[in-house]
Amino acid sequence: MSMGRGITRSELEKKKKELQQGKKVKIEYSPKVKVRKKYKRVVIGTIQPICEKSTYFRVDTGKYITSFLITDLINKDIILQEIN
């Protein structure tokens, strides 16, 4: 089963395992992605637990919770950096 743009299920599952909950991360949209004005280009927060069937992962910033597609991460549409 392919998850759009040639991403395999196993690739998705592998990425999910890498995104362990409780990690403090900085997420930034890559320059090629257009971001609407009301959305922030850079988000800093902690990763929330990922649901078994979900293709999204949630990031809690303290003020709000936002979600990103895991496939965007694999396609490098968003850049994820860990913060210690």
XYZ file of C-alpha atoms in Angstrom:
84
model
C 0.000 0.000 0.000
C 1.567 3.273 -1.096
C 1.031 6.506 0.818
C 1.126 9.024 -2.040
C 4.251 10.206 -3.840
C 5.833 6.768 -3.783
C 6.175 6.283 -0.035
C 5.898 2.729 1.212
C 4.109 1.683 4.374
C 7.361 0.361 5.870
C 9.056 3.728 5.300
C 6.192 5.394 7.126
C 6.350 2.944 10.036
C 10.117 3.407 10.332
C 9.701 7.181 10.505
C 6.969 6.796 13.146
C 9.362 4.847 15.365
C 11.976 7.614 14.997
C 9.443 10.203 16.163
C 9.393 9.108 19.777
C 7.018 10.981 22.019
C 8.355 13.503 24.473
C 11.195 14.628 22.206
C 11.664 18.387 22.100
C 11.849 19.414 18.459
C 11.996 22.396 16.158
C 9.996 21.987 12.967
C 10.445 24.297 10.027
C 8.804 24.273 6.618
C 11.369 24.030 3.829
C 11.649 27.130 1.610
C 9.876 25.369 -1.295
C 6.659 25.084 0.752
C 4.294 28.033 0.727
C 2.855 28.758 4.175
C -0.326 30.781 4.662
C 0.103 33.893 6.789
C -1.864 32.619 9.777
C 0.453 29.616 10.141
C 3.871 29.815 11.729
C 6.831 28.799 9.574
C 8.768 27.498 12.592
C 7.215 25.513 15.435
C 9.018 24.470 18.615
C 7.465 21.917 20.952
C 7.311 18.314 22.129
C 6.063 15.390 20.073
C 2.821 13.797 21.271
C 2.137 10.030 21.035
C 1.308 8.931 17.484
C -1.832 6.897 16.887
C -1.291 3.486 15.268
C -3.205 4.314 12.058
C -2.302 7.991 11.839
C -0.111 9.526 9.148
C 0.170 12.706 11.218
C 2.241 13.544 14.260
C 1.266 16.208 16.775
C 3.532 18.804 18.323
C 2.555 20.524 21.567
C 4.029 24.021 21.792
C 2.580 24.820 25.200
C 0.117 27.324 23.742
C -1.431 25.073 21.109
C -1.115 21.638 19.510
C -0.390 21.461 15.798
C -0.005 18.457 13.504
C 2.198 17.595 10.553
C 2.108 14.847 7.941
C 4.792 12.214 8.394
C 4.958 11.918 4.590
C 5.985 15.597 4.422
C 8.879 14.737 6.711
C 9.964 11.850 4.472
C 9.652 14.068 1.375
C 11.682 16.768 3.165
C 8.882 19.341 2.881
C 9.401 19.976 6.568
C 12.708 20.022 8.417
C 12.861 18.518 11.901
C 15.649 19.292 14.369
C 15.952 17.882 17.868
C 16.516 20.298 20.722
C 18.201 19.121 23.900
